[in-house]
mmCIF file of C-alpha atoms in Angstrom:
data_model
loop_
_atom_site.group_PDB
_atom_site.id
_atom_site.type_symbol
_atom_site.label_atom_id
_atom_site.label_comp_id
_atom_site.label_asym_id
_atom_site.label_seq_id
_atom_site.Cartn_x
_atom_site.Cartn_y
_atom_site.Cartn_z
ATOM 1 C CA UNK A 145 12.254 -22.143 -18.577
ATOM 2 C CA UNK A 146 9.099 -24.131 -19.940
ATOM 3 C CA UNK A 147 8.877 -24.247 -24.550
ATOM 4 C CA UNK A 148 5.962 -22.285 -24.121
ATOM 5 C CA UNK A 149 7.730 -19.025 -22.429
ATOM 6 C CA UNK A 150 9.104 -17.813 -25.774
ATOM 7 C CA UNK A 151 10.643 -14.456 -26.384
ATOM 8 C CA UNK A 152 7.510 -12.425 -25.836
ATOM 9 C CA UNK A 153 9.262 -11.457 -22.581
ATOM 10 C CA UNK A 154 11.720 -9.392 -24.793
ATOM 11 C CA UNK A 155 8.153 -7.622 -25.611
ATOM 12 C CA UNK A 156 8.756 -3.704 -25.327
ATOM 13 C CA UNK A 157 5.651 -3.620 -23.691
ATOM 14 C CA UNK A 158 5.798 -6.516 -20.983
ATOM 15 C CA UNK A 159 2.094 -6.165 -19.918
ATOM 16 C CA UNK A 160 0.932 -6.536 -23.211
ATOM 17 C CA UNK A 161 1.196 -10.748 -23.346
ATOM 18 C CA UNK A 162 -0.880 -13.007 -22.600
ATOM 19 C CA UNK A 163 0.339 -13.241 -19.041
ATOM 20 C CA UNK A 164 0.658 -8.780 -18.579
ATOM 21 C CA UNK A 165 -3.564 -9.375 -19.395
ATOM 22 C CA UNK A 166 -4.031 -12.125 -16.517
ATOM 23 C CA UNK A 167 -2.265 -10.404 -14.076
ATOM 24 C CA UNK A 168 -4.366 -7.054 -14.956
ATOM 25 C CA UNK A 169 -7.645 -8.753 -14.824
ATOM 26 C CA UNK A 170 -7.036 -9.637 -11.591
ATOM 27 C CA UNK A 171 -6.118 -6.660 -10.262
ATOM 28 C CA UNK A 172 -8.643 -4.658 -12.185
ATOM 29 C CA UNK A 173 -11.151 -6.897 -10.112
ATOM 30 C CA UNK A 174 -9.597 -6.236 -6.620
ATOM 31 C CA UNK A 175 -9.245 -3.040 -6.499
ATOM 32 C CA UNK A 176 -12.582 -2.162 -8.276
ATOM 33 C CA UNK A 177 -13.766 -3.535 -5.156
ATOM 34 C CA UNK A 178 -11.278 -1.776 -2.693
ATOM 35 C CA UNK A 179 -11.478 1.983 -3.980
ATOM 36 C CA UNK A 180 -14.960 2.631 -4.002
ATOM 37 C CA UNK A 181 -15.286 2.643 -0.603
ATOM 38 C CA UNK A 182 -12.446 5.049 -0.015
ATOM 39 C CA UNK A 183 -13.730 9.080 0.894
ATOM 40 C CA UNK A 184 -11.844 11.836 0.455
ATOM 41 C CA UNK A 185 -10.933 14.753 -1.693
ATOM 42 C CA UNK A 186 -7.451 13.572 -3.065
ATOM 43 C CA UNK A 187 -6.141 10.505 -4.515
ATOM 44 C CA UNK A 188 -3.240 9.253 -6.415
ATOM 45 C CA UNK A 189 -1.826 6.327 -8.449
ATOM 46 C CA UNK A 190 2.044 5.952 -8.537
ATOM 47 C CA UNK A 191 2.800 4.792 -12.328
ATOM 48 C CA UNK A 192 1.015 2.160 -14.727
ATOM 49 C CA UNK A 193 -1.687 4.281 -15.706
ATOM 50 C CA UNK A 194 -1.615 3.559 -19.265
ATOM 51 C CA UNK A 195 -2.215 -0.253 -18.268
ATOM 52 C CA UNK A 196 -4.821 -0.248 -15.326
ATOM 53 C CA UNK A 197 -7.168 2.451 -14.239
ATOM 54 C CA UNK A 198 -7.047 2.034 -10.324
ATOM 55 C CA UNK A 199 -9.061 5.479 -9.618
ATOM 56 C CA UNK A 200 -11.801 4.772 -12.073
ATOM 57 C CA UNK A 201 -14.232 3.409 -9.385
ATOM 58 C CA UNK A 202 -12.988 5.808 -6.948
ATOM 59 C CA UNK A 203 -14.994 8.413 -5.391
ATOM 60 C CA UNK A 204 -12.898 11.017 -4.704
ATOM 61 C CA UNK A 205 -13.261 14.836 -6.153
ATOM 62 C CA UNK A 206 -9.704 14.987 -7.326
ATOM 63 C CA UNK A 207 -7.369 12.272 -8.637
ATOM 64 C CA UNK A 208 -4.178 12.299 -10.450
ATOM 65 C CA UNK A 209 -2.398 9.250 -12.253
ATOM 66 C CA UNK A 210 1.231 10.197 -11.350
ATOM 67 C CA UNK A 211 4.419 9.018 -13.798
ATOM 68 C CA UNK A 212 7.812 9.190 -13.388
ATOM 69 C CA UNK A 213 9.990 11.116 -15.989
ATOM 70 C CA UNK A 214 13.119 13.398 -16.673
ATOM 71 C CA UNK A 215 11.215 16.460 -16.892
ATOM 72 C CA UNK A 216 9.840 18.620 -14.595
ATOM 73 C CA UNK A 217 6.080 17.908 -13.100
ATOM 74 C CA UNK A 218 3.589 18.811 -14.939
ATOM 75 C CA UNK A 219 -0.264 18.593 -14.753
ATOM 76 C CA UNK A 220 -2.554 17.751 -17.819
ATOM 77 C CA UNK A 221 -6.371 18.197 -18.346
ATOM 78 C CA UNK A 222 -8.304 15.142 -16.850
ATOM 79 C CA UNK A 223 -8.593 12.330 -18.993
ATOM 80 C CA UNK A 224 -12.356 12.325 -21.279
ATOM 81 C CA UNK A 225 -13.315 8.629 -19.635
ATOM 82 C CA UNK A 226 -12.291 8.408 -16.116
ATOM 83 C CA UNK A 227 -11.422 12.075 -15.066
ATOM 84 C CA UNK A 228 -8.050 11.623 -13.796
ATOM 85 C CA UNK A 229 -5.492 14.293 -14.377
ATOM 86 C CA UNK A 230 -2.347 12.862 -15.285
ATOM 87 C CA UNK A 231 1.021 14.577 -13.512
ATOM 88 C CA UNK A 232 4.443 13.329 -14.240
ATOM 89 C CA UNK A 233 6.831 13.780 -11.556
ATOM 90 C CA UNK A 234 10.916 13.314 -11.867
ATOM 91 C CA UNK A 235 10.819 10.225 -9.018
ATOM 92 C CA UNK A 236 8.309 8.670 -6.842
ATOM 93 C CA UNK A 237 10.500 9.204 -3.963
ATOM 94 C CA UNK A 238 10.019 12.800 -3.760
ATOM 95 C CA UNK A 239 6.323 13.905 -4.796
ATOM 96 C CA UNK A 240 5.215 17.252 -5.091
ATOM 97 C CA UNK A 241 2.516 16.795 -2.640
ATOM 98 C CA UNK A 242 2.468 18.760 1.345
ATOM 99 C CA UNK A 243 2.465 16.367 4.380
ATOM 100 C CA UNK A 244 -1.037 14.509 5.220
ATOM 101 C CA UNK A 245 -2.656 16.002 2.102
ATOM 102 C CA UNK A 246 -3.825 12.693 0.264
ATOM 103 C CA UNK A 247 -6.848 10.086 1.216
ATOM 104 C CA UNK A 248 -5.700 7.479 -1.320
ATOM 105 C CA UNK A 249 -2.480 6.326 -2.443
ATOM 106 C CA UNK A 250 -2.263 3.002 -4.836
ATOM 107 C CA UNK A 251 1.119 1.593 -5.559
ATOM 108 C CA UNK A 252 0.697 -0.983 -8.924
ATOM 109 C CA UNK A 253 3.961 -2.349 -8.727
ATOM 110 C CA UNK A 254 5.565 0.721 -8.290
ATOM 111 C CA UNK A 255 7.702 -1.332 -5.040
ATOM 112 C CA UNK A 256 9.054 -3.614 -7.337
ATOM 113 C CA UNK A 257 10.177 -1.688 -10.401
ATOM 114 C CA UNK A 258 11.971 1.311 -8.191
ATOM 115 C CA UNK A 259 14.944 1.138 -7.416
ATOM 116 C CA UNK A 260 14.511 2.551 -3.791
ATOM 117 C CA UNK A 261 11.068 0.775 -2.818
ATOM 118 C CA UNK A 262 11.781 1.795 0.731
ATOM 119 C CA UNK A 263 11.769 5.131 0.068
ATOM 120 C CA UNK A 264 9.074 5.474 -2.272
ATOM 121 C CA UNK A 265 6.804 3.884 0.473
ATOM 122 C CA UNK A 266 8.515 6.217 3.054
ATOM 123 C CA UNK A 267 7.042 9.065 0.592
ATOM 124 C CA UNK A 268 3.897 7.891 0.459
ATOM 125 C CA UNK A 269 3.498 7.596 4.124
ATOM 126 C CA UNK A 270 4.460 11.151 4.090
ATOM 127 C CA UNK A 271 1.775 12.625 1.789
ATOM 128 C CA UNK A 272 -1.108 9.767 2.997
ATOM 129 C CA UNK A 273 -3.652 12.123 6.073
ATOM 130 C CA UNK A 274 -4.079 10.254 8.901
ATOM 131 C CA UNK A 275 -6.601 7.484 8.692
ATOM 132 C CA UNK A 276 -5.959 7.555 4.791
ATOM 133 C CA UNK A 277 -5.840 4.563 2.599
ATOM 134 C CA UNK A 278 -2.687 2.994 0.886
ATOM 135 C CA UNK A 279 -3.025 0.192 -1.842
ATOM 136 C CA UNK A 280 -0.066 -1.553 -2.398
ATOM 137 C CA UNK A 281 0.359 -4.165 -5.443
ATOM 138 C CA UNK A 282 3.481 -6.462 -6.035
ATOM 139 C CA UNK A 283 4.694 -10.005 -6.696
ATOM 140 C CA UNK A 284 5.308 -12.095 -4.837
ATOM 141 C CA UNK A 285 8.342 -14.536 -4.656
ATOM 142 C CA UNK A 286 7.026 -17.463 -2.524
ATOM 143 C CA UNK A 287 5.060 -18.641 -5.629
ATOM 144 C CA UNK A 288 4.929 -20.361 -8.943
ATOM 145 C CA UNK A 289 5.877 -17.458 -10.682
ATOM 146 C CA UNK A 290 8.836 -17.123 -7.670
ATOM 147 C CA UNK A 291 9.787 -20.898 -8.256
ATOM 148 C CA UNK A 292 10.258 -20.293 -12.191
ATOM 149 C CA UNK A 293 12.212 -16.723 -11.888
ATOM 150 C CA UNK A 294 14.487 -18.102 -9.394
ATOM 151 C CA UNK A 295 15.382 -20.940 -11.940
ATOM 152 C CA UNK A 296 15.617 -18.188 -15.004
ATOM 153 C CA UNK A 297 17.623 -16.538 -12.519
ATOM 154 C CA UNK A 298 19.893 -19.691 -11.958
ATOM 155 C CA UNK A 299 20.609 -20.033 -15.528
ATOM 156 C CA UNK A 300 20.794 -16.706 -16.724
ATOM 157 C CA UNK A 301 22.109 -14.263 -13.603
ATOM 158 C CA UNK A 302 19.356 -11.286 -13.658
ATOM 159 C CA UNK A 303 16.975 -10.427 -11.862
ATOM 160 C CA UNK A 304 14.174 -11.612 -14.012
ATOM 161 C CA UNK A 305 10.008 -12.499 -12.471
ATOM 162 C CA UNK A 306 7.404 -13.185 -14.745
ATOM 163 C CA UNK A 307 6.592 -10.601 -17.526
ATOM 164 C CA UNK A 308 9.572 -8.969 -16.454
ATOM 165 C CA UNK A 309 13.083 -9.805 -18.302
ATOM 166 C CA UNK A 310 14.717 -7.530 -15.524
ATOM 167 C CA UNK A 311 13.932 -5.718 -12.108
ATOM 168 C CA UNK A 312 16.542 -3.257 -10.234
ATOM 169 C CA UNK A 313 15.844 -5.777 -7.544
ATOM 170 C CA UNK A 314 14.365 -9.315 -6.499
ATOM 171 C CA UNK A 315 10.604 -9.203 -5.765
ATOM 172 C CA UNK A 316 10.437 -8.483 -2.256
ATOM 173 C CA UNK A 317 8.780 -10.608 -0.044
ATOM 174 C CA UNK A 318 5.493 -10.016 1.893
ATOM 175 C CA UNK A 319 6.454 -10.633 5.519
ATOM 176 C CA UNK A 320 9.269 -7.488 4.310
ATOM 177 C CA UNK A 321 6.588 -5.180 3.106
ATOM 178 C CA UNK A 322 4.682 -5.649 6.463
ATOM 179 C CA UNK A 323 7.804 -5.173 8.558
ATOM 180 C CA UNK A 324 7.929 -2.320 6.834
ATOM 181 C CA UNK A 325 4.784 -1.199 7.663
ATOM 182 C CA UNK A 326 4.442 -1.551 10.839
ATOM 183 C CA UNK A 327 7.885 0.513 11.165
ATOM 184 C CA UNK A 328 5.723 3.521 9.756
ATOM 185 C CA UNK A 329 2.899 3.038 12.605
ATOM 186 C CA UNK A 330 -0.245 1.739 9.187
ATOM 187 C CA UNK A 331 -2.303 -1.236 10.111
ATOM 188 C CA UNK A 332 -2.812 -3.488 7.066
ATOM 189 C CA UNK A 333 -6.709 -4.428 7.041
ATOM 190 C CA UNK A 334 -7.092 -6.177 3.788
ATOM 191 C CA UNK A 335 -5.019 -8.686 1.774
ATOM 192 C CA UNK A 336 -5.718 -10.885 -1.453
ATOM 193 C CA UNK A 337 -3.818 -13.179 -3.020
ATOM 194 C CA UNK A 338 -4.280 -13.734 -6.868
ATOM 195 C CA UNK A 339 -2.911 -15.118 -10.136
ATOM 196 C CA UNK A 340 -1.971 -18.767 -9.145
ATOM 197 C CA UNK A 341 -1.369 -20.541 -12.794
ATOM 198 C CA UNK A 342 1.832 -20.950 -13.861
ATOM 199 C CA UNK A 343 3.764 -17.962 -15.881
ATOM 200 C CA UNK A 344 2.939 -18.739 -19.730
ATOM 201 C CA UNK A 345 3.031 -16.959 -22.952
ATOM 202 C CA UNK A 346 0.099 -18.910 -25.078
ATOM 203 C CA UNK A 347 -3.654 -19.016 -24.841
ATOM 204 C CA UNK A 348 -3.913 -22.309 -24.735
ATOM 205 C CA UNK A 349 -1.510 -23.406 -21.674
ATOM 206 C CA UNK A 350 -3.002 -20.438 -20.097
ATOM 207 C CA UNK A 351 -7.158 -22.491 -20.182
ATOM 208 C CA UNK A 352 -5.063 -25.757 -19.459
ATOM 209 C CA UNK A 353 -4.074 -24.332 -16.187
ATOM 210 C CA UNK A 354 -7.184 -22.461 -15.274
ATOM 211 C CA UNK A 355 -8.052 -25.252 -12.541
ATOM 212 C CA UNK A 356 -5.303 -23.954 -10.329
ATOM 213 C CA UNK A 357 -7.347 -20.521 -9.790
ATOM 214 C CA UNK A 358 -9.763 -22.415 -7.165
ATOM 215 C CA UNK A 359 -7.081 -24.892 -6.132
ATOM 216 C CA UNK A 360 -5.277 -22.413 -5.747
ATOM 217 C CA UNK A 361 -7.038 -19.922 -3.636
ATOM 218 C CA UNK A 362 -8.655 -23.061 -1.390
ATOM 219 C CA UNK A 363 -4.827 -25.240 -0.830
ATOM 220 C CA UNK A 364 -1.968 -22.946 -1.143
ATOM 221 C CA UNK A 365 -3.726 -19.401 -0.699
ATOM 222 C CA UNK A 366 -0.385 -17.747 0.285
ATOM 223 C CA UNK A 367 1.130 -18.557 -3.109
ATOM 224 C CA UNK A 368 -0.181 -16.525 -5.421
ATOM 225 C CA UNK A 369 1.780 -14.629 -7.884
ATOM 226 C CA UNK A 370 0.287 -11.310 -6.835
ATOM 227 C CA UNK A 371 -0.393 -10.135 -3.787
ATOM 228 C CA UNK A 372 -2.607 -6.582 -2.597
ATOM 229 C CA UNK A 373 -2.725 -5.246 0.838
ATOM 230 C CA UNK A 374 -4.563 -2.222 2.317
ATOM 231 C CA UNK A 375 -3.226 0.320 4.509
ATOM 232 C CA UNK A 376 -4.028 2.521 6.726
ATOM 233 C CA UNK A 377 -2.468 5.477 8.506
ATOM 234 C CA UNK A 378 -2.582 5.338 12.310
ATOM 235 C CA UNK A 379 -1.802 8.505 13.923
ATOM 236 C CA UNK A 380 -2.702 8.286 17.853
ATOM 237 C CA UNK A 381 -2.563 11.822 19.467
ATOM 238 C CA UNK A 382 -2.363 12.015 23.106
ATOM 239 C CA UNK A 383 -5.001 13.496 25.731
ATOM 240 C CA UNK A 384 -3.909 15.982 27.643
ATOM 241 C CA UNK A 385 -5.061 15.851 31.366
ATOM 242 C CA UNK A 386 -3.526 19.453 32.919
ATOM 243 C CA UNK A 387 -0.258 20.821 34.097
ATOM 244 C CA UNK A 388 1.911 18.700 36.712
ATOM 245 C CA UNK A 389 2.697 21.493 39.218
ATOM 246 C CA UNK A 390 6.015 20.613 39.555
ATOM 247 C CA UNK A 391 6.794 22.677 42.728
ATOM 248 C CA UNK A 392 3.376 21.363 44.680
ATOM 249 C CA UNK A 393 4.572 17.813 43.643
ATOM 250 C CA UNK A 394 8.053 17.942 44.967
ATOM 251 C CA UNK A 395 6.880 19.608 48.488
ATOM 252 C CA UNK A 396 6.649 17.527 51.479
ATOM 253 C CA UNK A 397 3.812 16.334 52.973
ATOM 254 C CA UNK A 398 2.721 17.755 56.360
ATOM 255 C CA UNK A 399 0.120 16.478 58.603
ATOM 256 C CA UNK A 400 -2.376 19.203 59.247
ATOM 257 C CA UNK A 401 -4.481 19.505 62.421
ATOM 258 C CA UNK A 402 -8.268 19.282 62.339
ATOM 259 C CA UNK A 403 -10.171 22.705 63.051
ATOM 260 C CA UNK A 404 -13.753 22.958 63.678
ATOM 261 C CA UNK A 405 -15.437 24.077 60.453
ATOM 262 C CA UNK A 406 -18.744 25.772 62.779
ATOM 263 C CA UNK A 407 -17.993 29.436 62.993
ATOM 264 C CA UNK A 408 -20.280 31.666 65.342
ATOM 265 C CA UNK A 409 -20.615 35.502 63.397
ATOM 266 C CA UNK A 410 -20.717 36.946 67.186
ATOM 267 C CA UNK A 411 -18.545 36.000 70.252
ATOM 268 C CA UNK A 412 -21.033 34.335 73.088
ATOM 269 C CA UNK A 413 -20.074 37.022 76.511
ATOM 270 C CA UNK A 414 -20.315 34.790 79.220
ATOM 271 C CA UNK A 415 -20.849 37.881 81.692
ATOM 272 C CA UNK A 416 -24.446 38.252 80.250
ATOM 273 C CA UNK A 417 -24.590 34.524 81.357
#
């Protein structure tokens, strides 16, 4: 670990440091971008409301900011800015939402700090209508950030990345998320990479390393510290054509003989002839 990543980690509220702000400002631009041009009637956010607003360019006529809790769910008057009712919910893994009932469904690092991610992503399948949206946000460990948690992790045995000083799990890596992905029949069709400085706790080594944003994003795109994808539900019906007449089908095939199709109404009597 570098002499500028002091203690700050220990911070009760990890997001609040220097480096919490630079990772939010990036996503705060991305999906500001992403959301608006999602329709619907229902969205939700999965956690890390209190942080980062994803719905608040978001047109839909009904959002909640979901949180996980002890107690039982609960729903709360929207909020006076941004309108989003807030709804805590015992686990992300089971949401108190009926099948293909949401348009939206943003996941701010709810994959990395659960301690099922597969099964919170299962659950949002679930809820997500076909041709719905998913927004998923994570870190990712082929990076800077990666390089520097795997050496913390070297030297101190946890699973520590960035801002956080422990995760139920290692960050899990992209080409993962989009196996898992495809296994639920979504098309991802939009990515960004972001945040490719180094992980600091000061100001000032935070402008010194500024110049690796455009480096960054021009030489070594796929190593950003954060990573956001777009989903979306595919749900292909099939066209029925008509009943297979199963007894016609199996019958054999018998050569008919070829009748005249001219038919006289009266008989021709030859006697008359």
């Amino acid at each position: 670990m570098n002499s500028n990543q002091s203690s700050d980690s220990t911070h009760p509220n990890p997001w609040g440091n220097v480096a919490g702000r630079y990772v939010t400002q990036w996503e705060s631009q991305v999906l500001g971008q992403w959301v608006g041009d999602v329709f619907g009637y229902y969205a939700i956010q999965l956690g890390h409301h209190g942080r980062i607003t994803c719905l608040q360019e978001n047109r839909c006529s009904e959002r909640y900011a979901l949180e996980q809790g002890q107690n039982d769910a609960h729903s709360s008057v929207p909020d006076a800015d941004d309108e989003v009712r807030s709804l805590q919910v015992p686990d992300f893994a089971v949401l108190p939402f009926a099948s293909d009932s949401i348009d939206l469904v943003v996941l701010p690092h709810t994959l990395d700090e659960h301690p099922d991610p597969h099964g919170v992503l299962r659950e949002a399948y679930r809820v997500l209508r076909a041709e719905g949206r998913m927004i998923i946000l994570g870190f990712n460990p082929l990076s800077v950030w990666g390089a520097q948690a795997k050496y913390c992790s070297w030297r101190a045995g946890v699973n520590s990345f960035g801002i956080y000083p422990s995760l139920p799990h290692p960050p899990i890596q992209i080409g993962r998320i989009k196996d898992w992905i495809e296994l639920l029949n979504c098309d991802v069709v939009r990515g960004a990479y972001g945040c490719y400085a180094p992980f600091v706790q000061t100001e000032r080594w935070q402008k010194r390393w500024h110049w690796m944003e455009d480096a960054g994003d021009r030489w070594w795109g796929f190593a950003g510290a954060v990573y956001a994808l777009m989903v979306v539900k595919r749900v292909y019906s099939p066209t029925l054509v008509g009943l297979i007449n199963e007894k016609k089908s199996n019958k054999k095939w018998v050569a008919q003989v070829a009748t005249s199709s001219i038919q006289t109404s009266t008989p021709i009597n030859s006697d008359n002839t």
